[in-house]
Amino acid sequence: MQSSNARPRGSEGDADSPAEKHDGLDMARTEASAGVRYDDPWYDELASGWGETGGDGTPVTPAATARAQREDQAAAAADVYLEVQRSAAFQEVRSRYRRFVVPAGIGFFTWYVAYVVTATSVPGLMARPVAGAVNVAMVAGLGQFLTTFLLTWAYARHARLRRDRAALELRWDTQELTRTARGGASS
């Protein structure tokens, strides 16, 4: 077996060391004969079968062929995802998501902006006492926290009851179709 610098491995008794190759004496002869520059720091790194031979001396399959095969499989997998995205089940999951998130997001944002605008434009109203030292601003601020937690709970409940099962089925179908498109065995 040969190392990447075309010298047999395990030749410790050889007078030429890698340091001596860089002094310019032996380097010119090696570059002229092999067309390789030894001052390249990436030279010793293998490049996916480029110029490598198998144990029987036959060249290893070039990386371009393997890369083309991976790209074909990736394109087939991408087609699967596009097919799933166009399916009625996926569109139903997306529309259920939007029917909850858009109104909830608009409502919460409106409530937040109303709180900020009221606090800055009508400070007298916000300073009005409700009970003891607690004023309207404190109640509205705590209401912001409460609505955040309520909205989070409502979102999780909606997802669990109306979307998770359909999304899980889509995920399993997509994985099975992708595995089949990539040439794997389906179970």
Coordinates of N, CA and C in Angstrom, one line a residue:
M1 N 0.8 -1.2 0.0 CA 0.0 0.0 0.0 C 0.9 1.2 0.0
Q2 N 0.5 2.3 -0.7 CA 1.3 3.5 -0.8 C 0.6 4.6 -0.1
S3 N 1.5 5.5 0.5 CA 0.9 6.7 1.1 C 0.6 7.7 0.1
S4 N 0.1 8.8 0.5 CA -0.3 9.9 -0.5 C 0.9 10.6 -1.1
N5 N 2.1 10.4 -0.6 CA 3.2 11.1 -1.3 C 4.0 10.1 -2.2
A6 N 3.4 9.0 -2.6 CA 3.9 8.0 -3.5 C 5.1 7.3 -3.0
R7 N 5.3 7.2 -1.7 CA 6.3 6.4 -1.0 C 5.7 5.3 -0.3
P8 N 6.3 4.1 -0.3 CA 5.8 3.0 0.5 C 5.7 3.4 2.0
R9 N 4.6 2.9 2.6 CA 4.4 3.2 4.0 C 5.3 2.3 4.8
G10 N 5.7 2.8 6.0 CA 6.6 2.0 6.8 C 8.0 2.1 6.4
S11 N 8.5 3.1 5.7 CA 9.9 3.1 5.3 C 10.6 4.1 6.2
E12 N 10.8 3.8 7.5 CA 11.5 4.7 8.4 C 13.0 4.7 8.1
G13 N 13.5 3.7 7.5 CA 14.9 3.7 7.2 C 15.3 4.6 6.0
D14 N 14.4 5.2 5.3 CA 14.6 6.0 4.2 C 15.2 7.3 4.6
A15 N 16.2 7.8 3.9 CA 16.9 9.1 4.3 C 16.0 10.3 4.0
D16 N 15.1 10.2 3.1 CA 14.2 11.4 2.7 C 13.1 11.5 3.7
S17 N 13.1 12.6 4.4 CA 12.0 12.8 5.3 C 11.1 13.9 4.7
P18 N 9.9 14.1 5.2 CA 9.1 15.2 4.6 C 9.7 16.6 4.8
A19 N 10.5 16.8 5.8 CA 11.2 18.0 6.0 C 12.3 18.2 4.9
E20 N 12.9 17.2 4.5 CA 14.0 17.3 3.5 C 13.3 17.5 2.1
K21 N 12.1 17.1 1.9 CA 11.5 17.3 0.7 C 11.1 18.8 0.5
H22 N 11.0 19.5 1.6 CA 10.6 20.9 1.5 C 11.8 21.9 1.3
D23 N 13.0 21.3 1.4 CA 14.2 22.2 1.3 C 14.5 22.6 -0.1
G24 N 13.8 22.1 -1.1 CA 13.9 22.5 -2.5 C 14.8 21.6 -3.3
L25 N 15.6 20.7 -2.7 CA 16.4 19.8 -3.5 C 15.6 18.7 -4.1
D26 N 14.9 18.0 -3.3 CA 14.1 16.8 -3.8 C 12.8 17.3 -4.3
M27 N 12.3 18.4 -3.9 CA 11.0 18.9 -4.2 C 10.8 19.1 -5.7
A28 N 11.8 19.7 -6.3 CA 11.7 20.0 -7.8 C 11.6 18.8 -8.6
R29 N 12.4 17.7 -8.2 CA 12.3 16.5 -8.9 C 11.0 15.8 -8.8
T30 N 10.4 15.8 -7.6 CA 9.1 15.2 -7.3 C 8.0 15.9 -8.1
E31 N 8.1 17.3 -8.0 CA 7.0 18.1 -8.7 C 7.1 17.8 -10.2
A32 N 8.2 17.8 -10.7 CA 8.4 17.6 -12.2 C 7.9 16.2 -12.6
S33 N 8.1 15.2 -11.8 CA 7.7 13.8 -12.2 C 6.2 13.6 -11.9
A34 N 5.7 14.1 -10.8 CA 4.3 13.7 -10.4 C 3.4 14.9 -10.6
G35 N 3.8 16.1 -10.8 CA 2.9 17.2 -10.9 C 2.2 17.6 -9.7
V36 N 2.8 17.3 -8.5 CA 2.1 17.5 -7.2 C 2.9 18.5 -6.4
R37 N 2.3 19.4 -5.8 CA 3.0 20.3 -4.9 C 2.8 19.9 -3.5
Y38 N 4.0 19.7 -2.8 CA 4.0 19.2 -1.5 C 3.7 20.3 -0.4
D39 N 3.8 21.6 -0.9 CA 3.6 22.6 0.1 C 2.1 22.9 0.3
D40 N 1.2 22.1 -0.4 CA -0.2 22.3 -0.3 C -0.7 21.6 1.0
P41 N -1.3 22.3 2.0 CA -1.6 21.7 3.2 C -2.7 20.7 3.1
W42 N -3.5 20.7 2.1 CA -4.6 19.7 1.9 C -4.2 18.5 1.1
Y43 N -3.0 18.4 0.7 CA -2.6 17.3 -0.2 C -2.7 16.0 0.4
D44 N -2.4 15.8 1.7 CA -2.5 14.5 2.3 C -4.0 14.1 2.6
E45 N -4.9 15.0 2.5 CA -6.3 14.6 2.8 C -6.9 13.9 1.6
L46 N -7.6 12.8 1.8 CA -8.2 12.1 0.7 C -9.4 12.9 0.2
A47 N -9.6 12.8 -1.1 CA -10.7 13.6 -1.7 C -11.8 12.6 -2.3
S48 N -12.4 11.9 -1.5 CA -13.6 11.0 -1.9 C -13.2 10.1 -3.1
G49 N -12.1 9.4 -3.0 CA -11.8 8.5 -4.1 C -11.0 9.0 -5.2
W50 N -10.6 10.2 -5.3 CA -9.9 10.8 -6.4 C -8.5 10.1 -6.4
G51 N -8.2 9.4 -7.4 CA -6.9 8.8 -7.6 C -6.6 7.7 -6.7
E52 N -7.5 7.2 -5.9 CA -7.3 6.1 -5.0 C -7.6 4.8 -5.7
T53 N -7.0 3.7 -5.3 CA -7.3 2.4 -5.9 C -7.8 1.5 -4.8
G54 N -8.6 0.5 -5.2 CA -9.0 -0.5 -4.2 C -7.9 -1.5 -3.9
G55 N -8.2 -2.5 -3.1 CA -7.2 -3.4 -2.7 C -6.7 -4.3 -3.9
D56 N -7.5 -4.4 -4.9 CA -7.1 -5.2 -6.1 C -6.4 -4.4 -7.2
G57 N -6.2 -3.1 -6.9 CA -5.5 -2.2 -7.9 C -6.5 -1.5 -8.9
T58 N -7.8 -1.8 -8.8 CA -8.7 -1.1 -9.7 C -9.1 0.2 -9.1
P59 N -9.3 1.2 -10.0 CA -9.7 2.5 -9.5 C -11.0 2.5 -8.7
V60 N -11.1 3.3 -7.7 CA -12.3 3.5 -6.9 C -13.3 4.3 -7.7
T61 N -14.6 4.0 -7.6 CA -15.6 4.8 -8.3 C -15.5 6.3 -8.0
P62 N -15.4 7.1 -9.0 CA -15.3 8.5 -8.8 C -16.4 9.1 -8.0
A63 N -16.1 10.2 -7.3 CA -17.0 10.8 -6.4 C -18.2 11.4 -7.3
A64 N -17.9 11.8 -8.5 CA -18.9 12.5 -9.3 C -20.1 11.5 -9.5
T65 N -19.8 10.2 -9.7 CA -20.9 9.3 -9.9 C -21.7 9.1 -8.7
A66 N -21.1 9.0 -7.5 CA -21.8 8.9 -6.3 C -22.6 10.2 -6.0
R67 N -22.0 11.3 -6.3 CA -22.6 12.6 -6.1 C -23.9 12.7 -6.9
A68 N -23.8 12.3 -8.2 CA -24.9 12.3 -9.1 C -26.0 11.4 -8.6
Q69 N -25.7 10.3 -8.1 CA -26.7 9.4 -7.5 C -27.4 10.0 -6.3
R70 N -26.6 10.6 -5.4 CA -27.2 11.3 -4.3 C -28.1 12.4 -4.7
E71 N -27.7 13.2 -5.7 CA -28.5 14.3 -6.2 C -29.8 13.8 -6.8
D72 N -29.8 12.6 -7.5 CA -31.0 12.1 -8.1 C -31.9 11.6 -7.0
Q73 N -31.4 11.0 -5.9 CA -32.2 10.6 -4.8 C -32.8 11.8 -4.1
A74 N -32.0 12.9 -3.9 CA -32.5 14.1 -3.3 C -33.6 14.7 -4.1
A75 N -33.4 14.7 -5.4 CA -34.5 15.3 -6.3 C -35.8 14.4 -6.1
A76 N -35.6 13.1 -6.1 CA -36.8 12.3 -5.9 C -37.5 12.6 -4.5
A77 N -36.6 12.8 -3.5 CA -37.2 13.1 -2.2 C -37.9 14.5 -2.2
A78 N -37.3 15.4 -2.9 CA -37.9 16.7 -3.0 C -39.2 16.7 -3.7
D79 N -39.3 15.8 -4.7 CA -40.6 15.6 -5.4 C -41.7 15.0 -4.5
V80 N -41.2 14.2 -3.6 CA -42.1 13.6 -2.6 C -42.7 14.7 -1.7
Y81 N -41.8 15.6 -1.2 CA -42.2 16.7 -0.4 C -43.2 17.7 -1.1
L82 N -42.9 17.9 -2.4 CA -43.8 18.8 -3.1 C -45.2 18.1 -3.3
E83 N -45.2 16.8 -3.5 CA -46.4 16.0 -3.7 C -47.2 16.1 -2.4
V84 N -46.5 15.9 -1.2 CA -47.2 16.0 0.1 C -47.8 17.4 0.3
Q85 N -47.0 18.4 -0.1 CA -47.4 19.8 0.2 C -48.7 20.1 -0.7
R86 N -48.8 19.5 -1.8 CA -50.0 19.8 -2.7 C -51.2 18.9 -2.3
S87 N -51.0 18.0 -1.3 CA -52.1 17.1 -1.0 C -53.2 17.8 -0.2
A88 N -54.4 17.2 -0.2 CA -55.5 17.8 0.5 C -55.3 17.7 2.0
A89 N -54.7 16.7 2.5 CA -54.5 16.5 3.9 C -53.5 17.6 4.5
F90 N -52.5 17.9 3.7 CA -51.5 18.9 4.1 C -52.2 20.3 4.1
Q91 N -53.0 20.6 3.1 CA -53.7 21.8 3.0 C -54.7 22.0 4.1
E92 N -55.3 20.9 4.5 CA -56.3 21.0 5.7 C -55.5 21.3 7.0
V93 N -54.4 20.7 7.2 CA -53.6 20.9 8.4 C -53.2 22.4 8.4
R94 N -52.7 22.9 7.3 CA -52.3 24.3 7.2 C -53.4 25.3 7.4
S95 N -54.6 25.0 6.9 CA -55.8 25.9 7.0 C -56.2 25.8 8.5
R96 N -56.2 24.7 9.2 CA -56.6 24.7 10.6 C -55.6 25.5 11.4
Y97 N -54.3 25.4 11.1 CA -53.3 26.2 11.8 C -53.6 27.7 11.6
R98 N -53.8 28.1 10.3 CA -54.0 29.5 10.0 C -55.3 30.0 10.7
R99 N -56.4 29.2 10.7 CA -57.6 29.6 11.3 C -57.5 29.9 12.7
F100 N -56.6 29.3 13.4 CA -56.4 29.6 14.8 C -55.3 30.7 15.0
V101 N -54.2 30.6 14.4 CA -53.1 31.5 14.6 C -53.3 32.9 14.2
V102 N -53.9 33.1 13.0 CA -54.1 34.5 12.5 C -55.0 35.3 13.4
P103 N -56.2 34.8 13.8 CA -57.1 35.6 14.7 C -56.5 35.8 16.1
A104 N -55.9 34.7 16.6 CA -55.3 34.8 17.9 C -54.1 35.8 17.9
G105 N -53.3 35.8 16.9 CA -52.2 36.7 16.8 C -52.6 38.1 16.7
I106 N -53.7 38.4 15.8 CA -54.2 39.7 15.7 C -54.8 40.2 17.0
G107 N -55.6 39.3 17.6 CA -56.2 39.7 18.9 C -55.2 40.0 20.0
F108 N -54.2 39.2 20.1 CA -53.2 39.5 21.1 C -52.4 40.7 20.8
F109 N -52.0 40.9 19.6 CA -51.3 42.1 19.2 C -52.1 43.4 19.5
T110 N -53.4 43.3 19.1 CA -54.3 44.5 19.4 C -54.4 44.8 20.9
W111 N -54.5 43.7 21.7 CA -54.6 43.9 23.1 C -53.3 44.5 23.7
Y112 N -52.1 44.1 23.2 CA -50.9 44.6 23.6 C -50.7 46.1 23.2
V113 N -51.0 46.4 22.0 CA -50.9 47.8 21.5 C -51.9 48.7 22.3
A114 N -53.1 48.2 22.5 CA -54.1 49.0 23.3 C -53.5 49.3 24.7
Y115 N -52.9 48.3 25.3 CA -52.3 48.5 26.6 C -51.2 49.6 26.6
V116 N -50.3 49.5 25.6 CA -49.2 50.5 25.5 C -49.7 51.9 25.2
V117 N -50.6 52.0 24.2 CA -51.2 53.3 23.8 C -51.9 53.9 25.0
T118 N -52.7 53.1 25.7 CA -53.5 53.7 26.8 C -52.6 54.1 27.9
A119 N -51.5 53.3 28.2 CA -50.6 53.7 29.2 C -49.8 55.0 28.9
T120 N -49.6 55.3 27.7 CA -48.8 56.5 27.3 C -49.7 57.7 27.0
S121 N -50.9 57.4 26.5 CA -51.8 58.6 26.2 C -52.8 59.0 27.2
V122 N -53.2 58.1 28.1 CA -54.2 58.4 29.2 C -53.6 57.9 30.5
P123 N -52.6 58.6 31.0 CA -52.0 58.1 32.3 C -52.9 58.3 33.5
G124 N -53.8 59.2 33.4 CA -54.8 59.4 34.5 C -55.7 58.1 34.7
L125 N -56.1 57.5 33.6 CA -56.9 56.3 33.6 C -56.1 55.2 34.2
M126 N -54.9 55.0 33.8 CA -54.1 53.9 34.2 C -53.7 54.1 35.7
A127 N -53.7 55.3 36.2 CA -53.3 55.6 37.6 C -54.5 55.4 38.5
R128 N -55.7 55.3 38.0 CA -56.9 55.2 38.9 C -56.8 53.9 39.7
P129 N -56.9 54.1 41.0 CA -56.8 52.9 42.0 C -58.0 51.9 41.8
V130 N -57.7 50.7 41.9 CA -58.8 49.6 41.8 C -59.0 49.1 43.2
A131 N -58.0 48.7 43.9 CA -58.1 48.2 45.3 C -56.8 48.5 46.0
G132 N -56.9 49.4 46.9 CA -55.7 49.8 47.7 C -54.6 50.4 46.8
A133 N -53.4 49.9 46.8 CA -52.3 50.4 46.0 C -52.3 49.8 44.6
V134 N -53.3 48.9 44.3 CA -53.3 48.3 42.9 C -54.1 49.3 42.0
N135 N -53.5 49.7 40.9 CA -54.2 50.5 40.0 C -54.6 49.8 38.7
V136 N -55.2 50.5 37.7 CA -55.6 49.9 36.5 C -54.4 49.4 35.7
A137 N -53.3 50.2 35.7 CA -52.1 49.8 34.9 C -51.6 48.4 35.4
M138 N -51.6 48.2 36.7 CA -51.1 46.9 37.3 C -52.0 45.8 36.9
V139 N -53.3 46.0 37.0 CA -54.3 45.0 36.6 C -54.1 44.6 35.1
A140 N -54.0 45.7 34.2 CA -53.8 45.4 32.8 C -52.5 44.8 32.5
G141 N -51.4 45.1 33.2 CA -50.1 44.5 33.0 C -50.2 43.0 33.4
L142 N -50.8 42.7 34.5 CA -51.0 41.3 34.9 C -51.9 40.6 33.9
G143 N -52.8 41.3 33.4 CA -53.7 40.7 32.3 C -52.9 40.3 31.1
Q144 N -51.8 41.1 30.8 CA -51.0 40.7 29.7 C -50.3 39.4 29.9
F145 N -49.8 39.2 31.1 CA -49.2 37.9 31.5 C -50.3 36.7 31.4
L146 N -51.4 37.0 32.0 CA -52.5 36.0 32.0 C -52.9 35.6 30.6
T147 N -53.1 36.6 29.7 CA -53.5 36.3 28.3 C -52.4 35.6 27.6
T148 N -51.2 35.8 27.9 CA -50.1 35.1 27.3 C -50.2 33.6 27.6
F149 N -50.3 33.3 28.9 CA -50.5 31.9 29.3 C -51.7 31.3 28.8
L150 N -52.8 32.0 28.8 CA -54.1 31.5 28.2 C -54.0 31.2 26.7
L151 N -53.3 32.1 26.0 CA -53.1 31.9 24.6 C -52.2 30.7 24.3
T152 N -51.2 30.5 25.1 CA -50.3 29.3 25.0 C -51.1 28.1 25.2
W153 N -51.9 28.0 26.3 CA -52.7 26.9 26.6 C -53.7 26.6 25.4
A154 N -54.4 27.6 24.9 CA -55.3 27.4 23.9 C -54.7 26.9 22.6
Y155 N -53.5 27.4 22.3 CA -52.8 26.9 21.1 C -52.4 25.5 21.2
A156 N -51.9 25.1 22.4 CA -51.5 23.7 22.6 C -52.7 22.8 22.5
R157 N -53.8 23.2 23.1 CA -55.1 22.4 23.1 C -55.6 22.3 21.6
H158 N -55.6 23.4 20.9 CA -56.0 23.3 19.5 C -55.2 22.4 18.7
A159 N -53.9 22.5 18.9 CA -52.9 21.7 18.1 C -53.2 20.2 18.4
R160 N -53.3 19.9 19.7 CA -53.5 18.5 20.1 C -54.8 17.9 19.6
L161 N -55.9 18.7 19.6 CA -57.2 18.2 19.2 C -57.5 18.3 17.7
R162 N -56.9 19.2 17.0 CA -57.3 19.4 15.6 C -56.2 19.3 14.6
R163 N -54.9 19.2 15.0 CA -53.9 19.1 14.0 C -52.9 18.0 14.2
D164 N -52.5 17.7 15.4 CA -51.4 16.8 15.7 C -51.6 15.4 15.0
R165 N -52.8 14.8 15.1 CA -53.0 13.5 14.6 C -52.8 13.5 13.0
A166 N -53.4 14.5 12.4 CA -53.3 14.6 10.9 C -51.8 14.9 10.5
A167 N -51.1 15.8 11.3 CA -49.7 16.1 11.0 C -48.9 14.8 11.2
L168 N -49.1 14.1 12.2 CA -48.3 12.8 12.4 C -48.5 11.8 11.3
E169 N -49.8 11.7 10.8 CA -50.0 10.8 9.7 C -49.3 11.3 8.4
L170 N -49.3 12.6 8.2 CA -48.6 13.2 7.1 C -47.1 12.9 7.2
R171 N -46.6 13.0 8.4 CA -45.1 12.8 8.6 C -44.8 11.3 8.3
W172 N -45.6 10.4 8.8 CA -45.3 9.0 8.5 C -45.4 8.7 7.0
D173 N -46.4 9.2 6.4 CA -46.6 9.0 4.9 C -45.4 9.6 4.2
T174 N -45.0 10.8 4.6 CA -43.8 11.5 3.9 C -42.6 10.7 4.1
Q175 N -42.3 10.2 5.3 CA -41.1 9.4 5.5 C -41.1 8.1 4.7
E176 N -42.3 7.5 4.6 CA -42.4 6.2 3.9 C -42.2 6.5 2.4
L177 N -42.8 7.6 1.9 CA -42.6 7.9 0.4 C -41.1 8.3 0.2
T178 N -40.5 9.0 1.1 CA -39.1 9.4 0.9 C -38.2 8.2 0.9
R179 N -38.5 7.3 1.8 CA -37.6 6.1 1.9 C -37.8 5.3 0.6
T180 N -39.0 5.2 0.1 CA -39.2 4.4 -1.2 C -38.5 5.2 -2.3
A181 N -38.6 6.5 -2.4 CA -38.0 7.3 -3.5 C -36.5 7.1 -3.4
R182 N -35.9 7.0 -2.3 CA -34.4 6.9 -2.2 C -34.0 5.4 -2.4
G183 N -34.9 4.5 -2.6 CA -34.5 3.2 -2.9 C -34.4 2.3 -1.7
G184 N -34.9 2.7 -0.6 CA -34.9 1.9 0.6 C -36.1 0.9 0.6
A185 N -36.0 -0.1 1.4 CA -37.1 -1.1 1.5 C -38.2 -0.5 2.4
S186 N -39.4 -0.7 2.0 CA -40.5 -0.2 2.8 C -41.0 -1.4 3.6
S187 N -41.4 -1.0 4.8 CA -41.9 -2.1 5.7 C -43.3 -2.0 6.0

